[in-house]
CSV table of C-alpha atoms in Angstrom, one decimal:
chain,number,residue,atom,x,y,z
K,270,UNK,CA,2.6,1.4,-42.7
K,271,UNK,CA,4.2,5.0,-43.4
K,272,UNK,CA,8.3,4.3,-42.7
K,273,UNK,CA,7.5,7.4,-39.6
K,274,UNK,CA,5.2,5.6,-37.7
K,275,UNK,CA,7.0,2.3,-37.8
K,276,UNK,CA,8.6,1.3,-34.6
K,277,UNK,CA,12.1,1.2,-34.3
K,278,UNK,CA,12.7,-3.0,-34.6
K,279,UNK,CA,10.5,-3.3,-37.6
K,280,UNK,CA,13.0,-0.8,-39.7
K,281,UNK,CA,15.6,-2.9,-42.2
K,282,UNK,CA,18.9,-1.7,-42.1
K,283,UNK,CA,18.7,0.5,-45.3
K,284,UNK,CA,15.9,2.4,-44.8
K,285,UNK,CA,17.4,3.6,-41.4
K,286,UNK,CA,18.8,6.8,-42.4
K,287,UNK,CA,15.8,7.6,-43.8
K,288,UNK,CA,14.1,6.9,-40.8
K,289,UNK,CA,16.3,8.8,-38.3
K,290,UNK,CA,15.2,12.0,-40.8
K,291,UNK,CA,11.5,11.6,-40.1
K,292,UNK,CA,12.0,11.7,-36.5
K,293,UNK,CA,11.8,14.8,-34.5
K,294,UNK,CA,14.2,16.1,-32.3
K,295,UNK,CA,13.1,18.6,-30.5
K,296,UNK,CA,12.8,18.1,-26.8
K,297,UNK,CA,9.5,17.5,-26.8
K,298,UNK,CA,10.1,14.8,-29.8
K,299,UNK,CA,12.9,13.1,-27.8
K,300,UNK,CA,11.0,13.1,-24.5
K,301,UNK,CA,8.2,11.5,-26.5
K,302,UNK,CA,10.3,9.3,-27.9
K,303,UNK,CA,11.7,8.2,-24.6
K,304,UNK,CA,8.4,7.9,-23.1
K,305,UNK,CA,7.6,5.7,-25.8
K,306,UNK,CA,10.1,3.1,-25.7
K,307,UNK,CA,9.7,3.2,-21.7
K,308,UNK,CA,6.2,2.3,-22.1
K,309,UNK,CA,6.3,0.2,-24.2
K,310,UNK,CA,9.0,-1.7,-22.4
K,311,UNK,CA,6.8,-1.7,-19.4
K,312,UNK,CA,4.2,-2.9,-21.5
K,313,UNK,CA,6.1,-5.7,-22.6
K,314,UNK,CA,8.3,-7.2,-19.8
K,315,UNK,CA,6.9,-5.6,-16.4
K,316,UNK,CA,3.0,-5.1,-16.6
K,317,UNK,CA,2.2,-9.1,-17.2
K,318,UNK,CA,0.1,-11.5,-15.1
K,319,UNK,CA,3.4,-14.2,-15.0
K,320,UNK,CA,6.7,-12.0,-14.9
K,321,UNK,CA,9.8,-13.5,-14.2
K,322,UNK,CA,13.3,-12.0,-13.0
K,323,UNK,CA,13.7,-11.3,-16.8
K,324,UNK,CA,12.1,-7.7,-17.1
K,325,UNK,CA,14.0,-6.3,-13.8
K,326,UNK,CA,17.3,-8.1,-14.0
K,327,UNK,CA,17.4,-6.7,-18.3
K,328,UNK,CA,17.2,-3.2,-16.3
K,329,UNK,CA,19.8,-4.0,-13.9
K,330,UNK,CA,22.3,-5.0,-16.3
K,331,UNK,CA,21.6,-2.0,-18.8
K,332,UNK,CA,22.5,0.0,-15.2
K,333,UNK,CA,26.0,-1.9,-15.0
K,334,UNK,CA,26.6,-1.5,-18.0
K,335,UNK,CA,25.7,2.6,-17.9
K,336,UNK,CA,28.0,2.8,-14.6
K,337,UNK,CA,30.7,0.8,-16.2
K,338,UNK,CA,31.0,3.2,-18.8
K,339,UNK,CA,30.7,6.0,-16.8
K,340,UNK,CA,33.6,4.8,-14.7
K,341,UNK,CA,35.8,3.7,-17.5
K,342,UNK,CA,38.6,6.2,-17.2
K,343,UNK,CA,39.1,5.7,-13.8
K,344,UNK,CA,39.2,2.0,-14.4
K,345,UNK,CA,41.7,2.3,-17.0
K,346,UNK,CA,44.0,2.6,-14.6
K,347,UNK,CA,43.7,-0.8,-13.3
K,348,UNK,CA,44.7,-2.3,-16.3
K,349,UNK,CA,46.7,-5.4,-15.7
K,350,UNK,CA,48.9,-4.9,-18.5
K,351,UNK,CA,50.5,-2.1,-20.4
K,352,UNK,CA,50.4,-3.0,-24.2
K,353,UNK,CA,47.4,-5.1,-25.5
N,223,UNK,CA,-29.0,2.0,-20.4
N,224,UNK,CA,-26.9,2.1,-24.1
N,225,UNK,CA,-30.3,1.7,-25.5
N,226,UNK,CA,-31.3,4.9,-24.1
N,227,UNK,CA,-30.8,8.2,-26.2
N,228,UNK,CA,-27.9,9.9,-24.8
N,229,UNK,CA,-29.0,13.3,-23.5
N,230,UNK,CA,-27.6,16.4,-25.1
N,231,UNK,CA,-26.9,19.3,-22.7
N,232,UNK,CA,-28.8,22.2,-23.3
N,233,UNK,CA,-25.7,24.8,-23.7
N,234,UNK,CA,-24.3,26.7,-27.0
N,235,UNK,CA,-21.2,24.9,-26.4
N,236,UNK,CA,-22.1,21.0,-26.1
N,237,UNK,CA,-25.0,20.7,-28.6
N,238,UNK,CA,-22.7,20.5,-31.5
N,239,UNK,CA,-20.8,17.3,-30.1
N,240,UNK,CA,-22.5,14.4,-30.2
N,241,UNK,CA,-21.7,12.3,-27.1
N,242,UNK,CA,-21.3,8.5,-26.8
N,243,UNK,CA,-21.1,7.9,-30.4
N,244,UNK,CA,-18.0,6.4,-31.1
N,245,UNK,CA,-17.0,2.9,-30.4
N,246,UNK,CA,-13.3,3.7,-28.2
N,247,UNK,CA,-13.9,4.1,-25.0
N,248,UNK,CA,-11.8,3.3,-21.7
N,249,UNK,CA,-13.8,0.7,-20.1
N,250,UNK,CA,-13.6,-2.4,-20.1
N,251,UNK,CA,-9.9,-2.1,-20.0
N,252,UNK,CA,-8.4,-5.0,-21.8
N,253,UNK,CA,-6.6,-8.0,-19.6
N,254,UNK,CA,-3.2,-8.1,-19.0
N,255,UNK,CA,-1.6,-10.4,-21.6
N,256,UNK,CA,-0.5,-14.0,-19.7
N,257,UNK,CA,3.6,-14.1,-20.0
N,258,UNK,CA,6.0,-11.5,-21.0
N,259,UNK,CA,8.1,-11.3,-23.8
N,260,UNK,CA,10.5,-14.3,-24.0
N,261,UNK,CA,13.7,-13.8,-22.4
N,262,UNK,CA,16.7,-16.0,-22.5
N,263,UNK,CA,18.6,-16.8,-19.4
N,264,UNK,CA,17.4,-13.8,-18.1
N,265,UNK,CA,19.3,-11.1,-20.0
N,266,UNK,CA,18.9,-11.3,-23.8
N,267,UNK,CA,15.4,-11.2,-25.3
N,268,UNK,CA,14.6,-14.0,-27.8
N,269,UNK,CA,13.7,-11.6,-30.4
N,270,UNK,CA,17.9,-11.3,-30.6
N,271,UNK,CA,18.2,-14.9,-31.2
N,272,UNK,CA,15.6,-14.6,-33.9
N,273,UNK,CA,17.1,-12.1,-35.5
N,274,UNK,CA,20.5,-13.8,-36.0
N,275,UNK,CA,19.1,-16.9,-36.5
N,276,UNK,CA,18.0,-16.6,-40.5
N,277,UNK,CA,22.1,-15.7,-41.3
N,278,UNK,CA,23.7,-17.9,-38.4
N,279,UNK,CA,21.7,-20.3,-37.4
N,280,UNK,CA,21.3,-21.4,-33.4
N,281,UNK,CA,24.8,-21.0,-32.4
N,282,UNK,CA,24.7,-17.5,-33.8
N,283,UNK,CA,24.2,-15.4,-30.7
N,284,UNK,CA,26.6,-17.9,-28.5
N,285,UNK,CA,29.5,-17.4,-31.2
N,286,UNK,CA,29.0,-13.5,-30.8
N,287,UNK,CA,28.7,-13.2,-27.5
N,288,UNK,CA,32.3,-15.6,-26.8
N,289,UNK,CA,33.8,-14.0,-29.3
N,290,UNK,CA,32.4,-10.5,-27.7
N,291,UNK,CA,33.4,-11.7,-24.2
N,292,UNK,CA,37.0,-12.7,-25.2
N,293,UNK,CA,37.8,-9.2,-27.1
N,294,UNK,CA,36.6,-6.9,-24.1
N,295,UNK,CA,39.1,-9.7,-21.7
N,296,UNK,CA,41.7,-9.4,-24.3
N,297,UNK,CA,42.2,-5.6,-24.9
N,298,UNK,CA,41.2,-5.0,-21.3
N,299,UNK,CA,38.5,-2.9,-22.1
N,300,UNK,CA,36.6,-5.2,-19.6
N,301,UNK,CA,39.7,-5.0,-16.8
N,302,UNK,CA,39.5,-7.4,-14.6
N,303,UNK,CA,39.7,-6.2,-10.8
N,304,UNK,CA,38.0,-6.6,-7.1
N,305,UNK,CA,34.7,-5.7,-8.1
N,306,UNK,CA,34.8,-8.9,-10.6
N,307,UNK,CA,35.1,-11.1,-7.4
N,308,UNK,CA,32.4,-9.0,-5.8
N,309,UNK,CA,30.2,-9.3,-8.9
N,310,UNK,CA,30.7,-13.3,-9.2
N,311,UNK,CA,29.5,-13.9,-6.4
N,312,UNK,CA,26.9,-11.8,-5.6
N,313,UNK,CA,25.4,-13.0,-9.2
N,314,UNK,CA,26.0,-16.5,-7.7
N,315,UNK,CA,23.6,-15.7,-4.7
N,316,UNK,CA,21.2,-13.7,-6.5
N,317,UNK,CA,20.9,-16.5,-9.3
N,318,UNK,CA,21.0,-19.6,-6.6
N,319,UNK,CA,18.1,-17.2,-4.4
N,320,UNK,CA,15.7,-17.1,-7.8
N,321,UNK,CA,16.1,-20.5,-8.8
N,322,UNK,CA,15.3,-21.7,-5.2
N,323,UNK,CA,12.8,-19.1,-4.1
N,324,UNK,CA,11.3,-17.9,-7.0
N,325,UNK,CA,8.2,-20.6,-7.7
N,326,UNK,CA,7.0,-19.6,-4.2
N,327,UNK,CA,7.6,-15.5,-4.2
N,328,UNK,CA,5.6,-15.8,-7.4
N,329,UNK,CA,3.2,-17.6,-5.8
N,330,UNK,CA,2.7,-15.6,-2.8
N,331,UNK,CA,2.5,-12.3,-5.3
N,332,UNK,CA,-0.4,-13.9,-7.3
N,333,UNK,CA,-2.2,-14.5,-3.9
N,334,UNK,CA,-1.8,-10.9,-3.7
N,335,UNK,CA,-2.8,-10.1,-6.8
N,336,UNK,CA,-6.1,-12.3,-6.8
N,337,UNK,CA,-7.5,-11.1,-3.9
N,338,UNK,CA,-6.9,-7.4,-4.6
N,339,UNK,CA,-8.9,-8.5,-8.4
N,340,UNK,CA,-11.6,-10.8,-6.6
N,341,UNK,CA,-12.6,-7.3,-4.1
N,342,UNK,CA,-12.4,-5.1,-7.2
N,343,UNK,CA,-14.5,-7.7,-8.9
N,344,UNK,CA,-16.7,-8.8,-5.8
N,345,UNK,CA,-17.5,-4.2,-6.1
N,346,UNK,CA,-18.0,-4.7,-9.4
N,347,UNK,CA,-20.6,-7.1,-9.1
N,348,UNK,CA,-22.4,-5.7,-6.6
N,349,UNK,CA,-22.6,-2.3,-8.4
N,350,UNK,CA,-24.3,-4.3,-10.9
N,351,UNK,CA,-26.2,-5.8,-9.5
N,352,UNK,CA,-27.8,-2.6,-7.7
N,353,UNK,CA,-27.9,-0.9,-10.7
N,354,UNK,CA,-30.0,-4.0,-12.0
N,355,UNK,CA,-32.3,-3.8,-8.9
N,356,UNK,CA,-32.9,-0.4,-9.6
N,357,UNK,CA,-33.7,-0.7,-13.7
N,358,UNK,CA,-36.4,-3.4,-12.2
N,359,UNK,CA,-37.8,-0.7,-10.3
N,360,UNK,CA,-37.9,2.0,-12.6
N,361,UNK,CA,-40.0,-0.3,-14.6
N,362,UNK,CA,-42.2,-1.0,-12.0
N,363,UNK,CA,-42.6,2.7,-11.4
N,364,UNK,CA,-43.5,3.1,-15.5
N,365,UNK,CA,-45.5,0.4,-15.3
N,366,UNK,CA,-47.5,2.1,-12.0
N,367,UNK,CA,-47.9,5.6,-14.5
N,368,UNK,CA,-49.9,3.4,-16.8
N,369,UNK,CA,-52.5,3.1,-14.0
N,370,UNK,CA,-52.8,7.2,-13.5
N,371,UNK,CA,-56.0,7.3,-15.5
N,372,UNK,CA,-57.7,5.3,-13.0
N,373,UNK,CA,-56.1,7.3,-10.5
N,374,UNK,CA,-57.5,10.5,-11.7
N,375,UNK,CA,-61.3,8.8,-12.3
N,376,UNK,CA,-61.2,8.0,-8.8
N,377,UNK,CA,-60.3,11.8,-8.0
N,378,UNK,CA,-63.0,13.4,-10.3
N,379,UNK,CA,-65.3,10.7,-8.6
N,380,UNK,CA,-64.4,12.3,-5.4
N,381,UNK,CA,-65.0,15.3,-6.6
N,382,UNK,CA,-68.3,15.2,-8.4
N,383,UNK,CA,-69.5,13.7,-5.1
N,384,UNK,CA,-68.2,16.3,-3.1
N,385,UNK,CA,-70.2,18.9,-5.3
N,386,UNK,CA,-72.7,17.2,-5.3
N,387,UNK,CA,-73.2,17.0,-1.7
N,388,UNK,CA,-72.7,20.4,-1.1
N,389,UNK,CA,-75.0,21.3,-4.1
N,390,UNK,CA,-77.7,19.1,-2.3
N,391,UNK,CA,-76.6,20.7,1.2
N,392,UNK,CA,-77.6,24.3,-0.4
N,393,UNK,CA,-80.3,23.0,-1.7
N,394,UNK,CA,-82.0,21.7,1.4
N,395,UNK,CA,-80.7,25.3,3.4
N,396,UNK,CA,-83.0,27.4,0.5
N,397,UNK,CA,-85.7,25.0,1.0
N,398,UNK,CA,-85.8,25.1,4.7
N,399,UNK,CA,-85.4,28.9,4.6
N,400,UNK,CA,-88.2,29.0,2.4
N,401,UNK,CA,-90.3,27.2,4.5
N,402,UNK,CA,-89.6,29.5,6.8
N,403,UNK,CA,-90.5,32.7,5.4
N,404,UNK,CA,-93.9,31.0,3.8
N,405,UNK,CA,-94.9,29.9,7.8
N,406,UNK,CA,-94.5,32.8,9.2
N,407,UNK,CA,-96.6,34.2,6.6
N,408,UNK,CA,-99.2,31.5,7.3
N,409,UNK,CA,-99.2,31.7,10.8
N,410,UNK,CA,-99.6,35.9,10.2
N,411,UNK,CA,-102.4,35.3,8.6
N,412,UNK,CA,-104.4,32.6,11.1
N,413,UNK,CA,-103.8,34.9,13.9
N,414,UNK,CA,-104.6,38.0,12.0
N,415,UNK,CA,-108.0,36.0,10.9
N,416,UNK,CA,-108.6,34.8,14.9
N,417,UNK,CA,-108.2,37.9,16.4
N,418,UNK,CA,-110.9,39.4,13.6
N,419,UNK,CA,-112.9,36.3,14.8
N,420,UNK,CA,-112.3,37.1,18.5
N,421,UNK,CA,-113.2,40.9,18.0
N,422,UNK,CA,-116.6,40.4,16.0
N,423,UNK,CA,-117.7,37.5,18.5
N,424,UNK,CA,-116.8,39.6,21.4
N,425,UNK,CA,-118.6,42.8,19.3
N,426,UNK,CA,-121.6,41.0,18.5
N,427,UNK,CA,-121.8,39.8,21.6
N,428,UNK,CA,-121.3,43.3,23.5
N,429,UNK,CA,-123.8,44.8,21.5
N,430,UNK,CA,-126.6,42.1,21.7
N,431,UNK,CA,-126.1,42.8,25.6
N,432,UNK,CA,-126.3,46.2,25.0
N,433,UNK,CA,-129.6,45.8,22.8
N,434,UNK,CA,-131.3,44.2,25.2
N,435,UNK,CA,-133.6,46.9,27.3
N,436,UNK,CA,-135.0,46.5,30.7
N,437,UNK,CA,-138.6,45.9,29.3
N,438,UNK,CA,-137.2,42.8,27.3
N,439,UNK,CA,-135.8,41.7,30.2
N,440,UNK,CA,-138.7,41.4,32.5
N,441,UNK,CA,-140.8,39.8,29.7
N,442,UNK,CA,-138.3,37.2,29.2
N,443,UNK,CA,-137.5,36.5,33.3
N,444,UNK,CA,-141.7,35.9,33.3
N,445,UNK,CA,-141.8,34.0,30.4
N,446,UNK,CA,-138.9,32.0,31.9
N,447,UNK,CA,-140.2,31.6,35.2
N,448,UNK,CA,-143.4,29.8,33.3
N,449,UNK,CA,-141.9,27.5,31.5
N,450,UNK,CA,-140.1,26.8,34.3
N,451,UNK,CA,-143.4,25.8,36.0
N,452,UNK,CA,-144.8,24.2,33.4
N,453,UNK,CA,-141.5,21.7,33.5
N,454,UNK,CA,-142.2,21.3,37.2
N,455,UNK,CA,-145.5,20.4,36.6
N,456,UNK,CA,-144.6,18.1,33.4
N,457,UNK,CA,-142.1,16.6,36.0
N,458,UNK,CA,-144.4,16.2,38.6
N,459,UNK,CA,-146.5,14.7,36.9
N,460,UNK,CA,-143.7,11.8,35.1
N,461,UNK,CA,-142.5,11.0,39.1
């Protein structure tokens, strides 16, 4: 199909800038977007007859991730060594 | 009841739309799909492995993620503190709870879920099923308008009958009234002709009376007295 309405997975590396361009970033673009990829997460992983711990443990462990980069400064400073 | 014509409002604003004719719609929704997308050892989605597979083959994403794992230890841009311990083992219960209690949790869930579909369903059915009951009667009652001529025969009997008694009713009031009248002109008519009757007997009678003059009268008392003897003698004569 048109390289806009292709999700983002099915893109090949090169045509990538091309496809950031098409996308709109307004906030209603970017809330859309969101939406989107939410749903169709949901779609995928949660809303199924046989789910597993797979679709709510993926969520937890993009949340510790998030925190840990959140908190990264402040753990810096419990660095076991000084030069790396 | 697709068969049927959809109705059209009768408005300016909704006779321009067609309704109904179009094949998307949002019932029946589709079923949810069976599994979910294929995740593995909980955390990485298989599409991952798939990807790297075609350059790396199947020890692609393990090579990465070692390799990954022992940069962020090295530079200590993972650091390595007391929430490490706490996160060991508190992914060792969580992971030892799922593999032990997981089959049954599921279990119980799909109990849940089946009985909440089997009411939804049992509704379903049933709403069917009275919506059947009541296409069988609708026909029945179409088929029962097909009989409406009799209907009305039997009516415009009625009626015809009903005129026509009263009709006859009228009939036999005038004839009877008739009567009436035409009696009391006959009976007029007899008494008028008996009282004449009366009057000219009672006349002639008065006036022989009168006519008869004293002379008359001794000449017929003699000539009765006569005969009379003559009888006497006649009967006299028999004994």
């Amino acid at each position: 199909g048109p390289l806009s309405e292709r999700p983002l997975l099915e893109v090949r590396l090169g045509e990538l800038h091309t496809w950031i361009s098409t996308c709109t970033f307004s906030p209603r673009g970017l809330l859309g977007a969101v939406q989107k990829a939410w749903s169709s997460y949901c779609a995928k992983y949660i809303r199924v007859r046989q789910g597993g711990p797979a679709g709510v443990s993926m969520l937890l462990a993009g949340y510790c991730l998030l925190s840990y980069g959140w908190n990264y400064q402040h753990l810096k400073q419990h660095r076991w060594r000084k030069y790396h | 009841l697709r068969a049927l014509p959809p109705p059209v409002a009768v408005g300016v604003l909704h006779t321009t739309r067609p309704l109904h004719t179009t094949q998307q719609s949002l019932a029946p929704v589709p079923p949810l799909p069976e599994k979910g997308g294929e995740v593995r050892h909980g955390l990485i989605p298989e599409e991952f492995f798939q990807f790297l597979y075609p350059k790396t083959g199947v020890t692609g994403p393990y090579m990465l993620g070692t390799g990954l794992l022992l940069y962020l230890l090295s530079k200590e841009i993972y650091v390595v503190n007391h929430e490490t311990a706490a996160a060991a083992c508190i992914l060792t219960v969580i992971i030892y709870g799922v593999k032990k209690f997981g089959a049954d949790v599921a279990a119980f869930a799909d109990k849940l879920n089946e009985e909440k579909v089997a009411t939804v369903l049992a509704m379903k059915n049933e709403t069917i099923r009275t919506l059947q009951t009541a296409i069988e009667e609708e026909k029945k009652e179409q088929w029962r308008v097909e009989g409406r001529s009799y209907l009305f025969d039997a009516k415009r009997n009625n009626i015809a009958m009903l005129l026509e008694a009263n009709y006859r009713e009228r009939l036999l009031m005038v004839y009877n009234e008739v009567k009436k009248r035409l009696d009391y002109q006959v009976a007029m008519q007899t008494l008028k002709r008996q009282k004449e009757q009366d009057y000219m007997i009672q006349w002639v009678e008065k006036n022989v009376v009168q006519s008869i003059t004293p002379q008359q009268q001794k000449e017929s008392i003699a000539k009765c007295i006569l005969d009379l003897k003559a009888l006497s003698k006649s009967a006299h004569a028999a004994v």
